């Protein structure tokens, strides 16, 4: 499978559809990526080429740069502040420090998050996800075979996929990902739930601004309201909608192909009450949001207990 | 005739379109492409229209206005490897008067750029076989 950073969930969706269509009984989905064999600047170069190669890459675009441009537009349109954006990194590092599988298990203070080395203004080091090695796997099977593998199966209740233009400048709005809105609408409809029913969410925080945009695109907040909600700690455990309580891409890491699968692994733990000190109370509906490129591919999955 | 390329550093995948586009740039002309079947205009230019798909239907027309309004920007400090020695630099998305949006580097600004500021596209010659457009303050 290849769907840029959304490859993990694209593979899960493909496997689910193969099973539902009767083509296969059981499919093992393995997401794996090894990124640290090259320098950060080479990794940045290789990822940058997932954007528009002909008209944008010659200007030295990078993925931090693309999301930084979205941040500049979000800040100008809604008054989103750097502190709101940085708070996402502070939260995700807080939960990453409690996740033994996280790449960087370290808390970061607001002061450190605001003053870190700049990468692409307004984004700095603590706004950018990690260049990681990692792997995750899930086994998908037919409902009537699940008991052969586990007493506590998880079910996929909603699937949605959305897309947008490849070239970022072709988009009319830079403060939202239209593909994420389409994908989530489709997934909510299939699962028969509303955004307010979601108990915990794993969202694609490749950059901190992306988590704010996801909160709005997924319907948890109205456009422009995600930033203040994050500052108010509404996305911590105990808040309105806990998000990325495994550390997210920011602290757990972002091995591209593994990321979407890793979201499923975390949500399974949350649904079964196995997340330890990161456990959210009473999780029945769990949502995964996985973005490829700068929003060209977006997959949303809604999981529940079978 | 030397193959013309866009930008200082690029990975060409459709050399014919870029060759024709950059050849015009060298003449200080910034070209869009327009579909002769449905009149839909594209900038930057494309080889085929998304409605009619036929490359034969696409013709170059010169951009009517180079004035733009800034919609987004960033200052890239940690750059992709091939651009590392050029950082920091400003990259911006501007909306032209005809509604097309384009990404380019913004050069010659001495204070922090602001969303909504007026920009202008300007042709930059690089070498015998390279040229590009950039934003300057409008």
CSV table of C-alpha atoms in Angstrom, one decimal:
chain,number,residue,atom,x,y,z
A,1,UNK,CA,0.0,0.0,0.0
A,2,UNK,CA,1.1,3.6,-0.6
A,3,UNK,CA,-0.9,6.6,0.6
A,4,UNK,CA,1.9,8.7,2.0
A,5,UNK,CA,1.4,9.2,5.8
A,6,UNK,CA,-2.1,7.8,5.6
A,7,UNK,CA,-0.8,4.4,4.4
A,8,UNK,CA,-1.4,2.6,7.7
A,9,UNK,CA,-5.1,3.3,7.7
A,10,UNK,CA,-5.4,2.8,3.9
A,11,UNK,CA,-4.0,-0.7,4.5
A,12,UNK,CA,-6.5,-1.4,7.4
A,13,UNK,CA,-9.4,-0.1,5.2
A,14,UNK,CA,-8.2,-2.3,2.3
A,15,UNK,CA,-8.0,-5.3,4.5
A,16,UNK,CA,-11.5,-4.7,6.0
A,17,UNK,CA,-13.0,-4.4,2.6
A,18,UNK,CA,-11.2,-7.6,1.4
A,19,UNK,CA,-12.8,-9.4,4.3
A,20,UNK,CA,-16.2,-7.9,3.9
A,21,UNK,CA,-16.2,-8.7,0.2
A,22,UNK,CA,-15.3,-12.4,1.0
A,23,UNK,CA,-12.0,-12.2,-0.8
A,24,UNK,CA,-10.1,-13.1,2.4
A,25,UNK,CA,-11.0,-14.5,5.8
A,26,UNK,CA,-8.1,-13.1,7.7
A,27,UNK,CA,-5.6,-10.4,6.9
A,28,UNK,CA,-2.5,-9.3,8.9
A,29,UNK,CA,-1.8,-5.5,8.5
A,30,UNK,CA,1.7,-4.5,9.3
A,31,UNK,CA,2.9,-0.9,9.2
A,32,UNK,CA,6.6,-0.4,9.3
A,33,UNK,CA,9.0,2.5,8.6
A,34,UNK,CA,12.7,3.0,9.2
A,35,UNK,CA,13.6,6.7,8.9
A,36,UNK,CA,16.7,7.4,11.0
A,37,UNK,CA,19.1,5.8,8.6
A,38,UNK,CA,19.4,9.2,6.8
A,39,UNK,CA,20.0,12.7,8.3
A,40,UNK,CA,17.0,14.9,9.2
A,41,UNK,CA,17.7,17.2,6.3
A,42,UNK,CA,17.7,14.3,3.8
A,43,UNK,CA,14.5,12.9,5.4
A,44,UNK,CA,13.0,16.4,5.1
A,45,UNK,CA,14.0,16.4,1.5
A,46,UNK,CA,12.5,13.0,0.7
A,47,UNK,CA,9.3,13.8,2.4
A,48,UNK,CA,9.1,17.3,0.7
A,49,UNK,CA,8.9,15.5,-2.6
A,50,UNK,CA,5.5,14.1,-1.6
A,51,UNK,CA,4.3,17.6,-2.3
A,52,UNK,CA,4.0,19.2,-5.7
A,53,UNK,CA,7.4,18.5,-7.4
A,54,UNK,CA,7.1,20.7,-10.4
A,55,UNK,CA,5.8,24.0,-9.2
A,56,UNK,CA,6.3,24.0,-5.4
A,57,UNK,CA,9.4,21.9,-4.5
A,58,UNK,CA,11.7,24.2,-6.5
A,59,UNK,CA,11.0,26.9,-4.0
A,60,UNK,CA,12.4,24.8,-1.1
A,61,UNK,CA,9.0,23.7,0.3
A,62,UNK,CA,9.1,21.3,3.2
A,63,UNK,CA,6.3,19.6,5.2
A,64,UNK,CA,6.9,21.8,8.2
A,65,UNK,CA,6.7,24.7,5.8
A,66,UNK,CA,3.4,23.6,4.3
A,67,UNK,CA,1.8,23.2,7.7
A,68,UNK,CA,3.4,26.4,8.9
A,69,UNK,CA,1.6,28.2,6.0
A,70,UNK,CA,-1.7,26.6,7.2
A,71,UNK,CA,-0.8,27.9,10.7
A,72,UNK,CA,-0.3,31.4,9.4
A,73,UNK,CA,-3.6,31.3,7.7
A,74,UNK,CA,-5.4,29.9,10.8
A,75,UNK,CA,-3.8,32.5,13.0
A,76,UNK,CA,-4.8,35.3,10.7
A,77,UNK,CA,-8.4,34.1,10.2
A,78,UNK,CA,-9.3,33.0,13.8
A,79,UNK,CA,-6.8,34.7,16.1
A,80,UNK,CA,-5.2,31.4,17.0
A,81,UNK,CA,-2.1,32.1,19.0
A,82,UNK,CA,1.3,30.5,19.1
A,83,UNK,CA,0.6,29.5,22.7
A,84,UNK,CA,-2.5,27.6,21.6
A,85,UNK,CA,-0.5,25.8,19.0
A,86,UNK,CA,2.4,25.1,21.4
A,87,UNK,CA,-0.1,23.7,24.0
A,88,UNK,CA,-0.7,20.8,21.7
A,89,UNK,CA,2.9,19.8,21.8
A,90,UNK,CA,3.0,20.3,25.6
A,91,UNK,CA,0.0,17.9,26.0
A,92,UNK,CA,1.3,15.3,23.6
A,93,UNK,CA,4.7,15.2,25.3
A,94,UNK,CA,3.0,14.9,28.6
A,95,UNK,CA,1.2,11.8,27.5
A,96,UNK,CA,4.2,10.5,25.6
A,97,UNK,CA,6.2,10.6,28.8
A,98,UNK,CA,3.7,8.1,30.2
A,99,UNK,CA,3.9,5.8,27.1
A,100,UNK,CA,6.7,3.2,27.2
A,101,UNK,CA,6.4,2.8,23.4
A,102,UNK,CA,6.9,6.5,22.7
A,103,UNK,CA,9.9,7.6,20.8
A,104,UNK,CA,10.6,10.6,23.1
A,105,UNK,CA,9.3,10.0,26.6
A,106,UNK,CA,9.9,13.5,27.9
A,107,UNK,CA,7.7,16.2,29.2
A,108,UNK,CA,8.1,19.7,27.7
A,109,UNK,CA,7.1,22.9,29.5
A,110,UNK,CA,5.2,25.7,27.8
A,111,UNK,CA,8.3,27.9,28.1
A,112,UNK,CA,10.4,25.3,26.3
A,113,UNK,CA,7.7,24.7,23.7
A,114,UNK,CA,7.5,28.5,22.9
A,115,UNK,CA,11.2,29.1,22.8
A,116,UNK,CA,12.5,26.0,20.9
A,117,UNK,CA,14.6,26.2,17.8
A,118,UNK,CA,12.6,27.5,14.8
A,119,UNK,CA,11.9,25.1,12.0
A,120,UNK,CA,9.5,26.9,9.7
A,121,UNK,CA,7.8,30.0,11.3
A,122,UNK,CA,5.5,29.9,13.2
A,123,UNK,CA,6.4,26.2,13.9
A,124,UNK,CA,9.4,25.2,16.0
A,125,UNK,CA,11.0,21.9,17.1
A,126,UNK,CA,8.1,21.2,19.6
A,127,UNK,CA,5.5,21.7,16.9
A,128,UNK,CA,6.9,19.0,14.6
A,129,UNK,CA,6.4,15.3,14.8
A,130,UNK,CA,9.4,13.0,15.1
A,131,UNK,CA,11.4,11.3,12.4
A,132,UNK,CA,11.1,7.8,13.8
A,133,UNK,CA,11.7,4.1,13.3
A,134,UNK,CA,8.7,2.0,14.2
A,135,UNK,CA,6.2,-0.7,13.5
A,136,UNK,CA,2.7,-1.7,14.4
A,137,UNK,CA,0.4,-4.5,13.4
A,138,UNK,CA,-3.3,-5.5,13.6
A,139,UNK,CA,-5.0,-8.7,12.7
A,140,UNK,CA,-8.4,-8.4,10.9
A,141,UNK,CA,-10.8,-11.2,10.5
A,142,UNK,CA,-14.4,-12.1,9.9
A,143,UNK,CA,-16.8,-11.6,12.8
A,144,UNK,CA,-17.4,-15.4,13.3
A,145,UNK,CA,-13.7,-16.2,13.3
A,146,UNK,CA,-12.7,-13.5,15.8
A,147,UNK,CA,-13.3,-15.8,18.8
A,148,UNK,CA,-10.5,-18.1,17.4
A,149,UNK,CA,-8.0,-15.3,18.0
A,150,UNK,CA,-9.2,-13.4,21.1
A,151,UNK,CA,-12.0,-13.2,23.7
A,152,UNK,CA,-12.0,-9.4,23.3
A,153,UNK,CA,-12.3,-8.4,19.7
A,154,UNK,CA,-12.6,-4.8,18.5
A,155,UNK,CA,-14.8,-3.9,15.6
A,156,UNK,CA,-14.5,-1.3,12.8
A,157,UNK,CA,-17.9,0.4,12.9
A,158,UNK,CA,-17.2,3.3,10.6
A,159,UNK,CA,-14.9,4.0,7.6
A,160,UNK,CA,-14.5,7.2,5.7
A,161,UNK,CA,-12.1,8.4,3.1
A,162,UNK,CA,-11.6,11.9,1.7
A,163,UNK,CA,-9.2,13.6,-0.7
A,164,UNK,CA,-8.1,17.0,-1.8
A,165,UNK,CA,-5.9,18.6,-4.4
A,166,UNK,CA,-2.3,17.5,-4.6
A,167,UNK,CA,-1.0,21.0,-5.0
A,168,UNK,CA,-1.7,22.9,-1.8
A,169,UNK,CA,-2.0,26.3,-3.5
A,170,UNK,CA,-4.9,24.9,-5.5
A,171,UNK,CA,-7.1,24.9,-2.3
A,172,UNK,CA,-9.5,27.7,-1.6
A,173,UNK,CA,-9.1,27.4,2.1
A,174,UNK,CA,-5.9,26.8,4.0
A,175,UNK,CA,-7.4,26.6,7.5
A,176,UNK,CA,-9.1,23.3,7.1
A,177,UNK,CA,-8.7,19.9,5.4
A,178,UNK,CA,-11.7,19.3,3.2
A,179,UNK,CA,-10.7,15.6,2.9
A,180,UNK,CA,-10.9,15.2,6.7
A,181,UNK,CA,-14.4,16.7,6.8
A,182,UNK,CA,-15.6,14.4,4.0
A,183,UNK,CA,-13.9,11.3,5.6
A,184,UNK,CA,-15.3,11.9,9.0
A,185,UNK,CA,-18.8,12.6,7.8
A,186,UNK,CA,-18.8,9.3,6.0
A,187,UNK,CA,-17.4,7.4,9.0
A,188,UNK,CA,-19.9,9.0,11.5
A,189,UNK,CA,-22.7,8.1,9.2
A,190,UNK,CA,-21.6,4.4,8.7
A,191,UNK,CA,-21.1,4.0,12.5
A,192,UNK,CA,-24.3,5.8,13.3
A,193,UNK,CA,-22.6,8.2,15.8
A,194,UNK,CA,-22.1,11.9,16.1
A,195,UNK,CA,-18.9,13.8,16.9
A,196,UNK,CA,-20.1,14.3,20.5
A,197,UNK,CA,-20.4,10.5,20.9
A,198,UNK,CA,-16.6,10.0,20.5
A,199,UNK,CA,-14.9,9.2,23.8
A,200,UNK,CA,-11.3,9.3,22.7
A,201,UNK,CA,-9.5,10.3,19.4
A,202,UNK,CA,-6.2,9.6,17.8
A,203,UNK,CA,-5.6,12.4,15.3
A,204,UNK,CA,-2.8,13.0,12.8
A,205,UNK,CA,-0.7,15.6,14.6
A,206,UNK,CA,2.2,15.6,12.2
A,207,UNK,CA,2.4,19.2,13.3
A,208,UNK,CA,0.7,20.8,16.2
A,209,UNK,CA,-1.5,23.0,14.0
A,210,UNK,CA,-2.7,19.8,12.3
A,211,UNK,CA,-4.2,18.7,15.6
A,212,UNK,CA,-6.1,21.9,16.0
A,213,UNK,CA,-7.4,21.7,12.4
A,214,UNK,CA,-8.4,18.0,13.0
A,215,UNK,CA,-10.4,19.0,16.1
A,216,UNK,CA,-12.4,21.3,13.8
A,217,UNK,CA,-12.6,19.1,10.7
A,218,UNK,CA,-13.9,16.2,12.8
A,219,UNK,CA,-16.7,18.3,14.2
A,220,UNK,CA,-15.5,18.3,17.8
A,221,UNK,CA,-15.2,22.1,17.7
A,222,UNK,CA,-16.4,24.9,15.4
A,223,UNK,CA,-13.8,26.5,13.1
A,224,UNK,CA,-11.6,28.7,15.2
A,225,UNK,CA,-12.6,27.2,18.6
A,226,UNK,CA,-10.0,24.5,18.8
A,227,UNK,CA,-7.1,26.7,20.0
A,228,UNK,CA,-8.9,28.1,23.0
A,229,UNK,CA,-10.2,24.6,23.9
A,230,UNK,CA,-6.7,23.2,23.9
A,231,UNK,CA,-5.5,26.0,26.2
A,232,UNK,CA,-8.4,25.2,28.4
A,233,UNK,CA,-7.1,21.5,28.5
A,234,UNK,CA,-10.3,20.1,27.1
A,235,UNK,CA,-8.3,17.5,25.1
A,236,UNK,CA,-6.6,16.1,28.2
A,237,UNK,CA,-8.0,13.0,30.0
A,238,UNK,CA,-11.1,14.2,31.9
A,239,UNK,CA,-11.7,16.9,29.4
A,240,UNK,CA,-14.4,17.2,26.7
A,241,UNK,CA,-12.6,15.0,24.2
A,242,UNK,CA,-9.2,13.4,25.1
A,243,UNK,CA,-7.0,13.5,22.0
A,244,UNK,CA,-3.7,11.7,21.4
A,245,UNK,CA,-3.3,10.5,25.0
A,246,UNK,CA,-0.6,8.1,23.7
A,247,UNK,CA,1.7,11.1,22.8
A,248,UNK,CA,0.6,11.3,19.2
A,249,UNK,CA,2.9,11.7,16.3
A,250,UNK,CA,4.6,14.5,18.2
A,251,UNK,CA,6.0,12.4,21.1
A,252,UNK,CA,5.1,8.7,20.3
A,253,UNK,CA,6.7,9.3,16.9
A,254,UNK,CA,5.7,9.3,13.2
A,255,UNK,CA,7.2,6.3,11.4
A,256,UNK,CA,5.0,7.2,8.3
A,257,UNK,CA,3.6,3.8,7.3
A,258,UNK,CA,3.2,2.6,10.8
A,259,UNK,CA,1.4,5.6,12.2
A,260,UNK,CA,-2.2,4.7,11.1
A,261,UNK,CA,-1.8,1.2,12.4
A,262,UNK,CA,-0.3,2.4,15.7
A,263,UNK,CA,-3.5,4.5,16.1
A,264,UNK,CA,-5.6,1.3,15.9
A,265,UNK,CA,-3.3,-0.4,18.5
A,266,UNK,CA,-3.8,2.5,20.9
A,267,UNK,CA,-7.5,2.7,20.5
A,268,UNK,CA,-7.9,-1.1,21.1
A,269,UNK,CA,-6.2,-0.6,24.4
A,270,UNK,CA,-8.5,2.3,25.2
A,271,UNK,CA,-11.6,0.3,24.3
A,272,UNK,CA,-10.5,-2.6,26.5
A,273,UNK,CA,-9.4,-0.5,29.5
A,274,UNK,CA,-5.8,-1.6,29.0
A,275,UNK,CA,-4.1,1.9,28.7
A,276,UNK,CA,-2.9,2.0,32.3
A,277,UNK,CA,-2.4,5.5,33.6
A,278,UNK,CA,-3.4,6.9,30.2
A,279,UNK,CA,-6.8,5.2,30.3
A,280,UNK,CA,-9.8,7.4,29.4
A,281,UNK,CA,-12.9,6.5,31.4
A,282,UNK,CA,-15.8,4.7,29.7
A,283,UNK,CA,-14.5,4.4,26.1
A,284,UNK,CA,-17.2,3.0,23.8
A,285,UNK,CA,-16.5,5.0,20.6
A,286,UNK,CA,-12.9,5.6,19.5
A,287,UNK,CA,-11.9,7.5,16.4
A,288,UNK,CA,-8.7,7.5,14.3
A,289,UNK,CA,-7.8,10.3,11.9
A,290,UNK,CA,-4.9,9.7,9.5
A,291,UNK,CA,-3.7,12.3,6.9
A,292,UNK,CA,-1.5,11.7,3.9
A,293,UNK,CA,0.5,14.4,2.2
A,294,UNK,CA,-0.8,17.9,3.1
A,295,UNK,CA,-4.4,16.5,3.1
A,296,UNK,CA,-4.5,14.8,-0.3
A,297,UNK,CA,-5.6,11.6,1.4
A,298,UNK,CA,-7.5,11.4,4.7
A,299,UNK,CA,-8.9,8.3,6.3
A,300,UNK,CA,-11.1,8.2,9.4
A,301,UNK,CA,-12.0,5.0,11.2
A,302,UNK,CA,-14.4,4.5,14.1
A,303,UNK,CA,-13.8,1.6,16.4
A,304,UNK,CA,-15.9,-0.1,19.1
A,305,UNK,CA,-15.9,-3.3,21.1
A,306,UNK,CA,-17.4,-6.2,19.0
B,1,UNK,CA,18.3,23.8,-27.9
B,2,UNK,CA,19.0,23.4,-24.2
B,3,UNK,CA,16.2,21.9,-22.1
B,4,UNK,CA,14.7,24.7,-20.0
B,5,UNK,CA,14.0,24.0,-16.3
B,6,UNK,CA,12.0,25.7,-13.6
B,7,UNK,CA,13.7,26.9,-10.5
B,8,UNK,CA,17.2,26.7,-9.3
B,9,UNK,CA,16.8,23.2,-8.0
B,10,UNK,CA,14.2,20.9,-9.5
B,11,UNK,CA,13.3,17.3,-10.3
B,12,UNK,CA,11.7,17.5,-13.7
B,13,UNK,CA,9.0,15.0,-14.5
B,14,UNK,CA,7.2,16.8,-17.5
B,15,UNK,CA,10.1,18.5,-19.3
B,16,UNK,CA,8.1,19.5,-22.3
B,17,UNK,CA,5.6,21.7,-20.4
B,18,UNK,CA,8.3,23.2,-18.2
B,19,UNK,CA,10.6,23.7,-21.2
B,20,UNK,CA,7.9,25.7,-23.0
B,21,UNK,CA,6.9,27.6,-19.8
B,22,UNK,CA,10.5,28.6,-19.0
B,23,UNK,CA,11.2,29.5,-22.6
B,24,UNK,CA,8.4,32.1,-22.3
B,25,UNK,CA,9.6,33.2,-18.8
B,26,UNK,CA,13.0,34.1,-20.4
B,27,UNK,CA,11.0,36.5,-22.5
B,28,UNK,CA,9.5,37.9,-19.3
B,29,UNK,CA,6.1,36.3,-20.1
B,30,UNK,CA,4.3,34.3,-17.4
B,31,UNK,CA,2.0,31.8,-19.1
B,32,UNK,CA,-1.1,30.1,-17.9
B,33,UNK,CA,-2.8,27.3,-19.9
B,34,UNK,CA,-6.4,27.4,-21.1
B,35,UNK,CA,-8.5,24.6,-22.4
B,36,UNK,CA,-9.9,25.5,-25.8
B,37,UNK,CA,-12.9,23.1,-25.2
B,38,UNK,CA,-14.2,24.6,-22.0
B,39,UNK,CA,-12.1,27.8,-21.5
B,40,UNK,CA,-11.0,26.7,-18.0
B,41,UNK,CA,-7.7,28.4,-17.2
B,42,UNK,CA,-4.9,26.9,-15.1
B,43,UNK,CA,-2.0,28.6,-13.4
B,44,UNK,CA,0.6,27.2,-13.0
B,45,UNK,CA,0.0,25.6,-16.4
B,46,UNK,CA,-1.0,22.0,-16.9
B,47,UNK,CA,-0.6,19.5,-19.8
B,48,UNK,CA,-4.3,18.5,-19.8
B,49,UNK,CA,-7.6,20.0,-18.7
B,50,UNK,CA,-9.4,18.2,-15.8
B,51,UNK,CA,-12.6,18.2,-17.8
B,52,UNK,CA,-11.4,17.4,-21.3
B,53,UNK,CA,-8.1,15.6,-20.7
B,54,UNK,CA,-6.8,16.2,-24.3
B,55,UNK,CA,-3.3,17.7,-24.3
B,56,UNK,CA,-4.1,19.1,-27.8
B,57,UNK,CA,-6.8,21.3,-26.3
B,58,UNK,CA,-4.4,23.2,-24.0
B,59,UNK,CA,-3.0,26.5,-25.2
B,60,UNK,CA,-0.7,29.0,-23.4
B,61,UNK,CA,-2.1,32.5,-22.6
B,62,UNK,CA,-0.2,35.1,-20.9
B,63,UNK,CA,-1.2,35.9,-17.3
B,64,UNK,CA,-3.3,39.0,-17.3
B,65,UNK,CA,-2.2,40.4,-14.0
B,66,UNK,CA,0.8,39.6,-11.8
B,67,UNK,CA,-0.7,41.3,-8.7
B,68,UNK,CA,-1.6,39.0,-5.8
B,69,UNK,CA,-2.7,39.1,-2.2
B,70,UNK,CA,-0.9,37.0,0.4
B,71,UNK,CA,-2.9,34.1,1.8
B,72,UNK,CA,-0.2,32.3,3.8
B,73,UNK,CA,3.5,32.3,4.4
B,74,UNK,CA,6.3,30.7,6.4
B,75,UNK,CA,10.0,31.4,6.9
B,76,UNK,CA,11.8,28.1,6.3
B,77,UNK,CA,14.8,27.8,8.6
B,78,UNK,CA,15.4,24.0,8.6
B,79,UNK,CA,15.3,23.3,4.9
B,80,UNK,CA,15.2,20.2,2.7
B,81,UNK,CA,18.8,19.0,2.1
B,82,UNK,CA,19.0,20.4,-1.4
B,83,UNK,CA,18.0,23.9,-0.2
B,84,UNK,CA,20.0,23.8,3.1
B,85,UNK,CA,22.5,26.5,2.1
B,86,UNK,CA,19.7,28.9,1.0
B,87,UNK,CA,17.9,29.0,4.4
B,88,UNK,CA,16.3,31.0,5.8
B,89,UNK,CA,13.9,32.0,3.1
B,90,UNK,CA,10.3,33.0,2.9
B,91,UNK,CA,7.7,30.9,1.0
B,92,UNK,CA,4.2,32.3,0.4
B,93,UNK,CA,0.9,31.5,-1.2
B,94,UNK,CA,-0.6,34.4,-3.1
B,95,UNK,CA,-4.0,34.7,-4.8
B,96,UNK,CA,-3.8,36.4,-8.2
B,97,UNK,CA,-6.5,38.8,-9.3
B,98,UNK,CA,-8.0,36.1,-11.5
B,99,UNK,CA,-8.4,33.9,-8.4
B,100,UNK,CA,-5.6,31.4,-9.1
B,101,UNK,CA,-3.3,30.7,-6.2
B,102,UNK,CA,0.4,30.2,-6.6
B,103,UNK,CA,3.2,29.3,-4.2
B,104,UNK,CA,6.6,31.0,-4.6
B,105,UNK,CA,9.4,32.4,-2.6
B,106,UNK,CA,8.9,36.0,-1.4
B,107,UNK,CA,12.1,38.0,-1.6
B,108,UNK,CA,13.2,41.5,-0.7
B,109,UNK,CA,11.1,42.0,2.4
B,110,UNK,CA,12.8,43.6,5.4
B,111,UNK,CA,10.0,43.3,8.0
B,112,UNK,CA,7.8,40.4,8.9
B,113,UNK,CA,5.4,39.6,6.1
B,114,UNK,CA,1.6,39.9,6.8
B,115,UNK,CA,-1.3,38.0,5.5
B,116,UNK,CA,-3.3,40.2,3.2
B,117,UNK,CA,-0.3,42.1,2.0
B,118,UNK,CA,0.0,43.0,-1.7
B,119,UNK,CA,2.5,40.9,-3.7
B,120,UNK,CA,3.6,40.8,-7.3
B,121,UNK,CA,5.1,38.0,-9.4
B,122,UNK,CA,8.4,38.8,-11.0
B,123,UNK,CA,10.5,36.7,-13.4
B,124,UNK,CA,13.9,35.7,-12.2
B,125,UNK,CA,16.5,34.4,-14.7
B,126,UNK,CA,19.0,32.0,-13.2
B,127,UNK,CA,21.2,30.7,-16.0
B,128,UNK,CA,21.1,29.7,-19.7
B,129,UNK,CA,18.7,26.8,-18.9
B,130,UNK,CA,16.9,27.9,-15.8
B,131,UNK,CA,14.4,30.6,-14.7
B,132,UNK,CA,11.5,30.9,-12.2
B,133,UNK,CA,9.0,33.4,-10.9
B,134,UNK,CA,9.1,34.9,-7.4
B,135,UNK,CA,7.0,37.2,-5.2
B,136,UNK,CA,8.1,40.7,-4.4
B,137,UNK,CA,6.2,43.3,-2.4
B,138,UNK,CA,3.3,44.7,-4.6
